[in-house]
PDB file of C-alpha atoms and ligand atoms in Angstrom:
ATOM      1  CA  UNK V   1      83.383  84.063  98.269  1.00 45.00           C
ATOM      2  CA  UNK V   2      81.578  80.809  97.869  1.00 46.00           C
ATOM      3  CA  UNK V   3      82.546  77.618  99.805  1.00 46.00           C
ATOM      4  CA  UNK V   4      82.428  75.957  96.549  1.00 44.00           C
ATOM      5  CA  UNK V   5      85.459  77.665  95.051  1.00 49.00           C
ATOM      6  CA  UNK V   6      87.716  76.041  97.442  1.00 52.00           C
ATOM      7  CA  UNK V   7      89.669  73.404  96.050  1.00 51.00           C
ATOM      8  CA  UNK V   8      90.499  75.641  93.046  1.00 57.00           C
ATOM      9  CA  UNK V   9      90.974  78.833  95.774  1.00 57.00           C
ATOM     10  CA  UNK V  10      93.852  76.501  97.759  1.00 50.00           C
ATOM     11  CA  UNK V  11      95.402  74.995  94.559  1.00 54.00           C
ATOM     12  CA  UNK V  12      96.141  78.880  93.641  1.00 54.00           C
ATOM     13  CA  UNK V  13      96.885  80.194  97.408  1.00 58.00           C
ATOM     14  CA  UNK V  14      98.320  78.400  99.554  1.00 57.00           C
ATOM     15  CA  UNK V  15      97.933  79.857 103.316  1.00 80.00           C
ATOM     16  CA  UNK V  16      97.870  83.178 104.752  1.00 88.00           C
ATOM     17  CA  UNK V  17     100.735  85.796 104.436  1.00 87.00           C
ATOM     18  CA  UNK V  18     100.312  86.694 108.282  1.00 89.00           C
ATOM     19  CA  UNK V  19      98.859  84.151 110.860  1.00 91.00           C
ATOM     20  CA  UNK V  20      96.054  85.831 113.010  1.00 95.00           C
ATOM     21  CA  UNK V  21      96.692  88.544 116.074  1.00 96.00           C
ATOM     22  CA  UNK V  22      93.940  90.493 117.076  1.00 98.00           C
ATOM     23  CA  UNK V  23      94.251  94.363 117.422  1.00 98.00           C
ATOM     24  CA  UNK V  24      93.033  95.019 120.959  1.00 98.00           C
ATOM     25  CA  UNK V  25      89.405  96.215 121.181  1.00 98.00           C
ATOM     26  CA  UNK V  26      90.098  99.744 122.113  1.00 98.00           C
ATOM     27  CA  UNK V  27      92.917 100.194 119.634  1.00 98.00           C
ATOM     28  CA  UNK V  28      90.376  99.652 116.846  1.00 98.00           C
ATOM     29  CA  UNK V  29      88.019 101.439 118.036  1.00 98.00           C
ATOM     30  CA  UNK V  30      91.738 104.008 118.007  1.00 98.00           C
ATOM     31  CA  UNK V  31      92.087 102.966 114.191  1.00 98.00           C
ATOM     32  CA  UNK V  32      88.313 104.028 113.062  1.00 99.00           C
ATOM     33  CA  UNK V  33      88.740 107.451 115.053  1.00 98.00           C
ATOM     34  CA  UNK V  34      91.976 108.444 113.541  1.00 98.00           C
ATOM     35  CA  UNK V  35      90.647 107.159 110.331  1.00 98.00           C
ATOM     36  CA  UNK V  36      87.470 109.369 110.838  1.00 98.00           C
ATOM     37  CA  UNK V  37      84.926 106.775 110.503  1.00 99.00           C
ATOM     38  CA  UNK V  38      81.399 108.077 109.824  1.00 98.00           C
ATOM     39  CA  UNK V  39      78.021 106.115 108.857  1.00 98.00           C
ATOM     40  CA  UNK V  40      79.078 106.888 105.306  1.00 98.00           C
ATOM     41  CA  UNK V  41      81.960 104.849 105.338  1.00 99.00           C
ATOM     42  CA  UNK V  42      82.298 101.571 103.747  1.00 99.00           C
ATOM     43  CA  UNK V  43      85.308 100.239 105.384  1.00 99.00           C
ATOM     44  CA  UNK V  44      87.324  96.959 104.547  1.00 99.00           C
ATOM     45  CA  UNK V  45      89.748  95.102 107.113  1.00 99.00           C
ATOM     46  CA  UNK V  46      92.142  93.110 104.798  1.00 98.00           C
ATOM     47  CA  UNK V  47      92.597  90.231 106.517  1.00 98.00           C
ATOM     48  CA  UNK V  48      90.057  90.511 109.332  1.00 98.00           C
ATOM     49  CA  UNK V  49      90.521  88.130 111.867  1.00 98.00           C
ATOM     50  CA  UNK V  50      88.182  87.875 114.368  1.00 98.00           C
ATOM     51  CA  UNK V  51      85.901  90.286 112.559  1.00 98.00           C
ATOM     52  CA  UNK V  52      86.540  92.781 115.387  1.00 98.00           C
ATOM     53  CA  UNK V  53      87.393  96.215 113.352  1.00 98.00           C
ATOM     54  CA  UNK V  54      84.427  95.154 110.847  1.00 99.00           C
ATOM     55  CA  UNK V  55      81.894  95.283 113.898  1.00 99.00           C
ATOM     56  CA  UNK V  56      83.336  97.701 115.435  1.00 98.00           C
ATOM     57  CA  UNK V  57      83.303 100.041 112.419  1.00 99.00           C
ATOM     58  CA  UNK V  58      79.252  99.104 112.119  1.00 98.00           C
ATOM     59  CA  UNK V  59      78.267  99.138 115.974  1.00 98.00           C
ATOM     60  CA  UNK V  60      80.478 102.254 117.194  1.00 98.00           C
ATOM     61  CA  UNK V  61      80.655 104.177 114.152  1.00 98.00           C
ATOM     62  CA  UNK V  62      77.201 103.181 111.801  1.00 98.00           C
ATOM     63  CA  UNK V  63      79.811 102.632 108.647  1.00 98.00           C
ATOM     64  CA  UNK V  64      79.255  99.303 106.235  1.00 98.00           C
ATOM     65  CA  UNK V  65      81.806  96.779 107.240  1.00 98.00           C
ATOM     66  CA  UNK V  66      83.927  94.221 104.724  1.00 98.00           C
ATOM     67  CA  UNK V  67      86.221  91.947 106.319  1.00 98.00           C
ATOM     68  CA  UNK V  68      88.481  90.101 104.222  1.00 98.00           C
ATOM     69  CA  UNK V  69      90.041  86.941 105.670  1.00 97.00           C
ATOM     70  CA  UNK V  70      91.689  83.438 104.438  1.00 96.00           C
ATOM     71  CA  UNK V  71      91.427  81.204 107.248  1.00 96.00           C
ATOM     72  CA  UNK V  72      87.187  80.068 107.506  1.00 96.00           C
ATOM     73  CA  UNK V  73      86.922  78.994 110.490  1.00 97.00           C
ATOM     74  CA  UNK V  74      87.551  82.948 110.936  1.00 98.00           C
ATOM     75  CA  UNK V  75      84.813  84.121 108.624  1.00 98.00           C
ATOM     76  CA  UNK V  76      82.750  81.776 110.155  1.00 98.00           C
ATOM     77  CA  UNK V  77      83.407  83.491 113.763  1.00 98.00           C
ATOM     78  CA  UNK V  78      83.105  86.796 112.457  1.00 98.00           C
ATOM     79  CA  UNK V  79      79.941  85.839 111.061  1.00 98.00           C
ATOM     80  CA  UNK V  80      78.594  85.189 114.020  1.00 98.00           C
ATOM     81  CA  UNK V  81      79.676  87.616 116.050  1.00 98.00           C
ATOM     82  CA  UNK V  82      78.304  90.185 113.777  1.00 98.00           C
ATOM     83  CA  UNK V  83      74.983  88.108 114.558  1.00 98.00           C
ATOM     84  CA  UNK V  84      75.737  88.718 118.602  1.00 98.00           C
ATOM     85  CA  UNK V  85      76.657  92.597 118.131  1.00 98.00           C
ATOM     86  CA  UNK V  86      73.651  93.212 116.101  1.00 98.00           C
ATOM     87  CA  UNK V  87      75.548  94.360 113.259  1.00 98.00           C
ATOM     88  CA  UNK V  88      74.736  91.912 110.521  1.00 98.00           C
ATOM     89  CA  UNK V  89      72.727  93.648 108.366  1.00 98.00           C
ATOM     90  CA  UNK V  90      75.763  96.173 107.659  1.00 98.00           C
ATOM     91  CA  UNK V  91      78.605  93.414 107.769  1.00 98.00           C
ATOM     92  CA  UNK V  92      80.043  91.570 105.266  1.00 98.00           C
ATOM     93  CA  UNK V  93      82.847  88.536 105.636  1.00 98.00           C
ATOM     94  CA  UNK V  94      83.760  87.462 102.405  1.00 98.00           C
ATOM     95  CA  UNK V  95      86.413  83.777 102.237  1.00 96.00           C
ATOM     96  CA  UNK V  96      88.959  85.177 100.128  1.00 95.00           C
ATOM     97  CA  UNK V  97      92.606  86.369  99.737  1.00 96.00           C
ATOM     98  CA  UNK V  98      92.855  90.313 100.650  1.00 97.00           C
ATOM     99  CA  UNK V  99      95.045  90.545  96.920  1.00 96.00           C
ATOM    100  CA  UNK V 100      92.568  89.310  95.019  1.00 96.00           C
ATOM    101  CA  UNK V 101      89.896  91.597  96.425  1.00 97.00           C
ATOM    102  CA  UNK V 102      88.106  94.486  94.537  1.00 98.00           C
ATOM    103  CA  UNK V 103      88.989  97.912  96.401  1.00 98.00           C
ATOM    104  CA  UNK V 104      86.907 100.465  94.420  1.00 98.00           C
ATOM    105  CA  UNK V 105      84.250 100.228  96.662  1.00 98.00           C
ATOM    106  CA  UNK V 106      86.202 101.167  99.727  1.00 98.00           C
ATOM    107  CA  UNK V 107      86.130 104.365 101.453  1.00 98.00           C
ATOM    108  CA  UNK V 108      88.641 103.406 104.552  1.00 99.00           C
ATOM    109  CA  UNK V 109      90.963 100.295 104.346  1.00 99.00           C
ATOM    110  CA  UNK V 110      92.159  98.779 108.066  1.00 99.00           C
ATOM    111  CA  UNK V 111      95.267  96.946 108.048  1.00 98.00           C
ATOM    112  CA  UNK V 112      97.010  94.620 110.309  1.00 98.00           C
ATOM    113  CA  UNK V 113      99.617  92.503 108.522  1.00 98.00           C
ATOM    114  CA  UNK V 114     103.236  93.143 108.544  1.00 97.00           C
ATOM    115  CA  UNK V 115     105.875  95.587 106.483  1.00 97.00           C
ATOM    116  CA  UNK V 116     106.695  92.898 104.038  1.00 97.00           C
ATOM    117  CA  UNK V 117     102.789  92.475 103.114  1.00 97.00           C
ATOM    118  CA  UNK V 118     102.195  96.078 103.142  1.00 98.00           C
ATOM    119  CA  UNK V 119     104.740  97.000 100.691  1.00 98.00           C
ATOM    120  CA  UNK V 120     102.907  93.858  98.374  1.00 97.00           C
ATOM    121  CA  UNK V 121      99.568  95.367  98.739  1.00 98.00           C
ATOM    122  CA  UNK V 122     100.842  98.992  98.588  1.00 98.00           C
ATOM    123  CA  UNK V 123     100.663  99.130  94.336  1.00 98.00           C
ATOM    124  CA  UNK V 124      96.997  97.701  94.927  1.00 98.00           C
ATOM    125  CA  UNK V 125      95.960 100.129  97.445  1.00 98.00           C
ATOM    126  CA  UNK V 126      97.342 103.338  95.081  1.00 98.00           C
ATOM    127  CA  UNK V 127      95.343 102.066  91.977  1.00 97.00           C
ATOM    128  CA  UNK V 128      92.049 100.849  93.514  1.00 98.00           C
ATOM    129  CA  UNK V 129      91.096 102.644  95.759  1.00 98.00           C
ATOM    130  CA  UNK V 130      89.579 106.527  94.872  1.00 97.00           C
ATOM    131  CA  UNK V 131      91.564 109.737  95.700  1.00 97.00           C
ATOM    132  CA  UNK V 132      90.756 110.820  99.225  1.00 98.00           C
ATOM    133  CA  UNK V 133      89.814 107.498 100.610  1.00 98.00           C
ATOM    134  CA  UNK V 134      91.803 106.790 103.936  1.00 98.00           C
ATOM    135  CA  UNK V 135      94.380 103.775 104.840  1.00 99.00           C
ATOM    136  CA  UNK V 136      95.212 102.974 108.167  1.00 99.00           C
ATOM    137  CA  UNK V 137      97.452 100.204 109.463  1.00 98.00           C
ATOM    138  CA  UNK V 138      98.426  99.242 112.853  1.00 98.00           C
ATOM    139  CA  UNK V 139     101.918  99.002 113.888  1.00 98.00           C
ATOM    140  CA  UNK V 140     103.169  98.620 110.234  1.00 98.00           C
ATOM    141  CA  UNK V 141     104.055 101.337 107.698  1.00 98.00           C
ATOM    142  CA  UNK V 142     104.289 101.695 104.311  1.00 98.00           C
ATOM    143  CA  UNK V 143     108.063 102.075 103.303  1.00 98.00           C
ATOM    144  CA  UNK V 144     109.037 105.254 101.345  1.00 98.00           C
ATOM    145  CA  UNK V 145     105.066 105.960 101.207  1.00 98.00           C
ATOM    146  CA  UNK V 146     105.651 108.330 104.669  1.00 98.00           C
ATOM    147  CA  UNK V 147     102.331 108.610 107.013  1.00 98.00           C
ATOM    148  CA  UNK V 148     100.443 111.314 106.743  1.00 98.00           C
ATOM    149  CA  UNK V 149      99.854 110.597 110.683  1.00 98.00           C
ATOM    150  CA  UNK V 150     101.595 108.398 113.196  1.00 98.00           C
ATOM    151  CA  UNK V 151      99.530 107.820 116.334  1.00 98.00           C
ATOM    152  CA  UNK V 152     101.002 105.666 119.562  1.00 98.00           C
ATOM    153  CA  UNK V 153      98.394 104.135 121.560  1.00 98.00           C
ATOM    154  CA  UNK V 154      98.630 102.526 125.040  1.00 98.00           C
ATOM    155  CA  UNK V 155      97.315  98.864 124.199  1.00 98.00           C
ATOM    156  CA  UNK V 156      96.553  96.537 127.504  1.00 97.00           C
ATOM    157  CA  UNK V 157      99.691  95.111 127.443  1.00 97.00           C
ATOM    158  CA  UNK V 158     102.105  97.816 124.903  1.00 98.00           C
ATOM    159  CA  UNK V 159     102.394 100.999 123.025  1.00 98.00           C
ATOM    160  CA  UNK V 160     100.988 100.488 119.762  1.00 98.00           C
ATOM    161  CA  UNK V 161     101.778 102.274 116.517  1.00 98.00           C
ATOM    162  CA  UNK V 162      98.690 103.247 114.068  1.00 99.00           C
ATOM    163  CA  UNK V 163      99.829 104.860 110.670  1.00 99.00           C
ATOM    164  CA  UNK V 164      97.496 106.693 108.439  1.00 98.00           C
ATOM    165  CA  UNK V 165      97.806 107.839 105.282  1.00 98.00           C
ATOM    166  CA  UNK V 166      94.782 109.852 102.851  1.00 98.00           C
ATOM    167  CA  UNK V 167      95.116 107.956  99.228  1.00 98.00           C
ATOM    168  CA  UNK V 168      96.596 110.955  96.969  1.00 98.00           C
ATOM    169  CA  UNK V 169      95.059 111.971  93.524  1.00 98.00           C
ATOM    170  CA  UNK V 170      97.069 111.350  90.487  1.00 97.00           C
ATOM    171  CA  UNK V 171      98.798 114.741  89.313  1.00 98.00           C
ATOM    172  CA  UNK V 172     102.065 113.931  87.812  1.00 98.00           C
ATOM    173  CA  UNK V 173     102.398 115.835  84.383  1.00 98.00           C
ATOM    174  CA  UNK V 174     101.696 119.028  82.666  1.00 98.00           C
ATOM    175  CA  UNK V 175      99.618 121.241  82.663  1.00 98.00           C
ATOM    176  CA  UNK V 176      98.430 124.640  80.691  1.00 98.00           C
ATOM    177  CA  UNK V 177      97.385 127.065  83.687  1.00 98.00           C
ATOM    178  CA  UNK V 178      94.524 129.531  83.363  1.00 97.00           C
ATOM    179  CA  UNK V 179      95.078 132.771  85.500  1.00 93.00           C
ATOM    180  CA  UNK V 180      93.226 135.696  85.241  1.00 88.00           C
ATOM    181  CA  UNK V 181      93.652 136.843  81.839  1.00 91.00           C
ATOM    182  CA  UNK V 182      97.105 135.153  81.609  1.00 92.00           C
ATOM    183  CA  UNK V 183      98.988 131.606  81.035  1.00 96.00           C
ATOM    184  CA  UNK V 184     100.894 129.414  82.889  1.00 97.00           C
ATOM    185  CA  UNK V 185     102.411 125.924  82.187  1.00 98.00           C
ATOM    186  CA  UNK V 186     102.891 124.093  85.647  1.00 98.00           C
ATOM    187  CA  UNK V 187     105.032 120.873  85.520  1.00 98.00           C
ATOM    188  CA  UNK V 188     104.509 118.326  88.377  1.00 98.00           C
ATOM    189  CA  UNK V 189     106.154 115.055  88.978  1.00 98.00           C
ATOM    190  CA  UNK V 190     105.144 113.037  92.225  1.00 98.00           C
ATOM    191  CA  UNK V 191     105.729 110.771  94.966  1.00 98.00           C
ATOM    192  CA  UNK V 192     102.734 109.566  96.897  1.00 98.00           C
ATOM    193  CA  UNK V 193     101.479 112.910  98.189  1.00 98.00           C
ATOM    194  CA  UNK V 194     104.768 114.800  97.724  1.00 98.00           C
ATOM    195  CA  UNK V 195     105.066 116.703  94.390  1.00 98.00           C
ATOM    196  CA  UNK V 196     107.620 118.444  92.689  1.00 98.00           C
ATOM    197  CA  UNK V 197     107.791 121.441  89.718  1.00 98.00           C
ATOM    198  CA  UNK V 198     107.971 124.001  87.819  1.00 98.00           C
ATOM    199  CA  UNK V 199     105.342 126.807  87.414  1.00 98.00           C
ATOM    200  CA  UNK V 200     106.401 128.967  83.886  1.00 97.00           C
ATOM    201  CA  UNK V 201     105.039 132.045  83.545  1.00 93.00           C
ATOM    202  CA  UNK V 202     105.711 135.281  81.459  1.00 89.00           C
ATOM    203  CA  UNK V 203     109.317 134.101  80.481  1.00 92.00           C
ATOM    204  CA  UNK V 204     110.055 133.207  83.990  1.00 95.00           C
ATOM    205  CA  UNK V 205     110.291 129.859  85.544  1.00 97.00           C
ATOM    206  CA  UNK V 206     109.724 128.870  89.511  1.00 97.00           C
ATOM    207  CA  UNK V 207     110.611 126.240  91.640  1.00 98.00           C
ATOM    208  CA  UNK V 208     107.596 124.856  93.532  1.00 98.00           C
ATOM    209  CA  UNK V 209     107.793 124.576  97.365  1.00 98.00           C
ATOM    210  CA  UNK V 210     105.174 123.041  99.791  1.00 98.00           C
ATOM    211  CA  UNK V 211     103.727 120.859  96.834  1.00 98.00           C
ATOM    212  CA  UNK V 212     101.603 118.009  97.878  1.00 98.00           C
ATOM    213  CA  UNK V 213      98.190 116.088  97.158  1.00 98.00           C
ATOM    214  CA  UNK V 214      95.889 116.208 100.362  1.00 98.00           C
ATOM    215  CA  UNK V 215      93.661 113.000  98.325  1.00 98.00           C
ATOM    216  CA  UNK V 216      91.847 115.445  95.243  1.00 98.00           C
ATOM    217  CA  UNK V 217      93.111 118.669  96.874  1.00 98.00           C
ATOM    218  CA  UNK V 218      96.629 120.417  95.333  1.00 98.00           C
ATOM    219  CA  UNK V 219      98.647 122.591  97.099  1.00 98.00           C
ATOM    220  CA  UNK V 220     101.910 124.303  96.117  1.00 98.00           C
ATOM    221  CA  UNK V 221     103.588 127.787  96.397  1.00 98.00           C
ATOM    222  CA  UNK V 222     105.407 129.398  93.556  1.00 97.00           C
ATOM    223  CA  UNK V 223     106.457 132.760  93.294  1.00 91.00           C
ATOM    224  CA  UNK V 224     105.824 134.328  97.009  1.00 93.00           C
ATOM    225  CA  UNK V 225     101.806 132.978  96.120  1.00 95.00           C
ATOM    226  CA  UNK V 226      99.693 130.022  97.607  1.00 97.00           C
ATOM    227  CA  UNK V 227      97.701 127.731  94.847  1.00 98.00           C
ATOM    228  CA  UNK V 228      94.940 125.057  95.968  1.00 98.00           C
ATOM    229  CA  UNK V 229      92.760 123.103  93.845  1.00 98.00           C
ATOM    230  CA  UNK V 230      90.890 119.997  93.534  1.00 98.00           C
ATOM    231  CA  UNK V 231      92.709 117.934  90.638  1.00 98.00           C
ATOM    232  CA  UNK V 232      90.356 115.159  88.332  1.00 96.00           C
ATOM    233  CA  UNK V 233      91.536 113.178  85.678  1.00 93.00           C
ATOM    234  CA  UNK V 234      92.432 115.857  83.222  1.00 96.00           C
ATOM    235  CA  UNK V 235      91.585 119.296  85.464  1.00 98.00           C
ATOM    236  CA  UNK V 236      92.328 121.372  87.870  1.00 98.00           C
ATOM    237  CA  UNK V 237      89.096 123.195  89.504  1.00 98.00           C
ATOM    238  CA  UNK V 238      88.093 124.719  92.164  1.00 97.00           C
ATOM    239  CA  UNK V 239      91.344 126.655  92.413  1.00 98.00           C
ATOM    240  CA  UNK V 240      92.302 129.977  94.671  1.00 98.00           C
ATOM    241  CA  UNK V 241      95.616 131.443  94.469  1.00 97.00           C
ATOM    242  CA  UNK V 242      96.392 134.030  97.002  1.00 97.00           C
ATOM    243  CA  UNK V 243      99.435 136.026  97.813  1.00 94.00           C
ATOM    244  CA  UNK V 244     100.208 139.217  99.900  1.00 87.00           C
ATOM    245  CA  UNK V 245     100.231 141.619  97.220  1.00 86.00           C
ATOM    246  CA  UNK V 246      96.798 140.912  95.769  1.00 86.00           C
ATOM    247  CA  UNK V 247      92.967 139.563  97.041  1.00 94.00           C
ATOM    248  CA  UNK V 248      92.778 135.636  96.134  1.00 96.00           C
ATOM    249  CA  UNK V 249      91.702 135.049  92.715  1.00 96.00           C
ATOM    250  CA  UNK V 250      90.866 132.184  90.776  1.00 97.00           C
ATOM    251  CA  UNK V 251      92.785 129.799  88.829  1.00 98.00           C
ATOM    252  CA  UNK V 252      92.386 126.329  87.052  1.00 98.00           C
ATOM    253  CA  UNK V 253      94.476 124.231  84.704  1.00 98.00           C
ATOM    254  CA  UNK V 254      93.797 121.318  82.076  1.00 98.00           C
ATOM    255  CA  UNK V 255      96.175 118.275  81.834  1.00 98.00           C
ATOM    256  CA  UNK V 256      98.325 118.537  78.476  1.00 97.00           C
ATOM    257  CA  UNK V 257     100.730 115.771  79.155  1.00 91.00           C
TER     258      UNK V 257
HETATM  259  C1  LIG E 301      97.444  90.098 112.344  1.00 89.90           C
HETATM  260  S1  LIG E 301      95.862  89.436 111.927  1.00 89.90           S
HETATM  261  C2  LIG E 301      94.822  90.865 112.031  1.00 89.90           C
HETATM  262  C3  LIG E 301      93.361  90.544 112.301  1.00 89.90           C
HETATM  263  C4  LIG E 301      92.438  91.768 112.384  1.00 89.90           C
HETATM  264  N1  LIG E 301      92.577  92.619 111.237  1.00 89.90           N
HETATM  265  C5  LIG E 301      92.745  92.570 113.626  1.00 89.90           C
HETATM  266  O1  LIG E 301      93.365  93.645 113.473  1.00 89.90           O
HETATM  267  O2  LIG E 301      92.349  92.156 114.725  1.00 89.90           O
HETATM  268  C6  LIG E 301      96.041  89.164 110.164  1.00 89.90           C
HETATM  269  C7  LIG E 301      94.910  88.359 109.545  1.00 89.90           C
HETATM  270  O3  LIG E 301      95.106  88.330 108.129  1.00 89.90           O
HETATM  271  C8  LIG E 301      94.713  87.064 107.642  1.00 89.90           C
HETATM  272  N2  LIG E 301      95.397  86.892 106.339  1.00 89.90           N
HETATM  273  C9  LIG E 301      96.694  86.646 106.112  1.00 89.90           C
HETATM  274  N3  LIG E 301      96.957  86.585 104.795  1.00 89.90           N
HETATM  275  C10 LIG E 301      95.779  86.812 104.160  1.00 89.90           C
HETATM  276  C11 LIG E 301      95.410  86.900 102.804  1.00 89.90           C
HETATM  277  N4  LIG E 301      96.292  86.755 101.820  1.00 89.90           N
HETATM  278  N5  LIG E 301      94.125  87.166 102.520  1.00 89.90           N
HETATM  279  C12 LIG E 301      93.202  87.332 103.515  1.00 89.90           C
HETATM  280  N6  LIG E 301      93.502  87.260 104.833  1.00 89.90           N
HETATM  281  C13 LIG E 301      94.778  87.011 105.157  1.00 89.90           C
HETATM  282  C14 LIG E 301      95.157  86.101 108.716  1.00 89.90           C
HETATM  283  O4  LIG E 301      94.454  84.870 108.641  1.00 89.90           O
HETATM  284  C15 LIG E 301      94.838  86.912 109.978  1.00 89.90           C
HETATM  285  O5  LIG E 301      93.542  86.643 110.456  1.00 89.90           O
END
């Protein structure tokens, strides 16, 4: 963000949520692995510090790096040291505050902030960012919104947590189910990545077990049988249901409700 915004920028936020502590070198690099970093990555570090997960993100694992970060004496260091590591061209520091930045773009989100800040940001992450992108923060988690991995990692001077979590796809609602030659109405509700239903079929109505959202994929059993799928805004796709008395066959579903 421009310089030039400042006066306004203060007037409206005050000071950061979380004064800076830098995540040991080789526990980033920790973050970035369990996060699966790749050089098709664009990954933001909301409030960035130092600029250390940003560079490390470009010069160990070829992704584009956004660091977010209040305090500019900060950006300013990151800046440079992006310059040093070589990493410029693929590293971007932007003067702002983390809430007020735009998310779509990001394909992994770092984190080092606190639970109280997490839990503020959490309604942001869920909206902006797109199904299957990954969130990982460092020794804070999420509330209710359970990990879907917990990692310790020996730091140089303590054990450090790392949580990470793959942003779910939105399936909550119902939906007319396509089955062979047959119909089914399956009716989700969902927390995070946990879901809950009903699959209704012939007359009969099951309880869903092992439901969740894996980012686009679905997964649930109903009915000794096994059903995956890649959910979009108003489909199902993609989908195999297999079971023990029969060879997997495909399936799909439209959003009604
Ligand atoms: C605990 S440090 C983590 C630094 C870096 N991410 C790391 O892991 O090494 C938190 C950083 O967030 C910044 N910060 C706090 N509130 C912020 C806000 N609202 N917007 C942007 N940055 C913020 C602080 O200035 C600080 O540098």
């Amino acid at each position: 963000m421009a310089l030039a915004g400042c006066a306004d920028f203060r007037t409206r936020y005050p000071g950061p949520d979380i004064l800076f502590v830098a995540t040991p070198e080789q526990v980033g690099v920790e973050m970035l692995r369990l996060a699966s970093v790749t050089s098709q990555d664009v990954v933001f570090d909301l409030g960035s510090g130092d600029g250390r997960l940003v560079i490390a993100a470009a010069r160990e694992f070829g992704a584009r790096g956004i660091g977010v970060e209040i305090d500019a004496p900060l950006v300013q260091t990151s800046r440079e040291a992006a310059q040093t590591a070589g990493v410029a061209n693929w590293t971007t520091f932007l003067w702002q505050d983390l809430f007020v930045t735009d998310l779509h773009s990001a394909t992994v989100v770092a984190i080092y902030l606190r639970d109280d800040v997490n839990l503020k940001l959490r309604p942001k992450l869920l909206s902006e960012l797109t199904p299957g992108s990954r969130l990982v923060s460092h020794d804070f988690g999420m509330g209710d919104w359970t990990a879907d991995r917990v990692q310790r990692v020996q730091g140089p001077t303590r054990l450090h947590t790392l949580y990470f979590w793959v942003i779910p796809g939105r399936a909550e609602g119902v939906w007319q189910v396509r089955l062979g030659a047959s119909e089914a109405r399956l009716t989700l509700t969902q927390r995070y990545q946990t879901l809950s239903g009903t699959l209704r079929a012939n007359g009969r109505e099951e309880g869903l077990t092992d439901a969740r959202m894996a980012g686009e994929r679905i997964t649930f059993a109903a009915g000794g049988q096994t059903f995956t799928g890649r959910v979009t805004a108003d489909a199902i796709e993609e989908g195999t249901v297999r079971g023990s008395l029969a060879p997997p066959a495909p399936w799909s579903a439209r959003r009604v409700q």
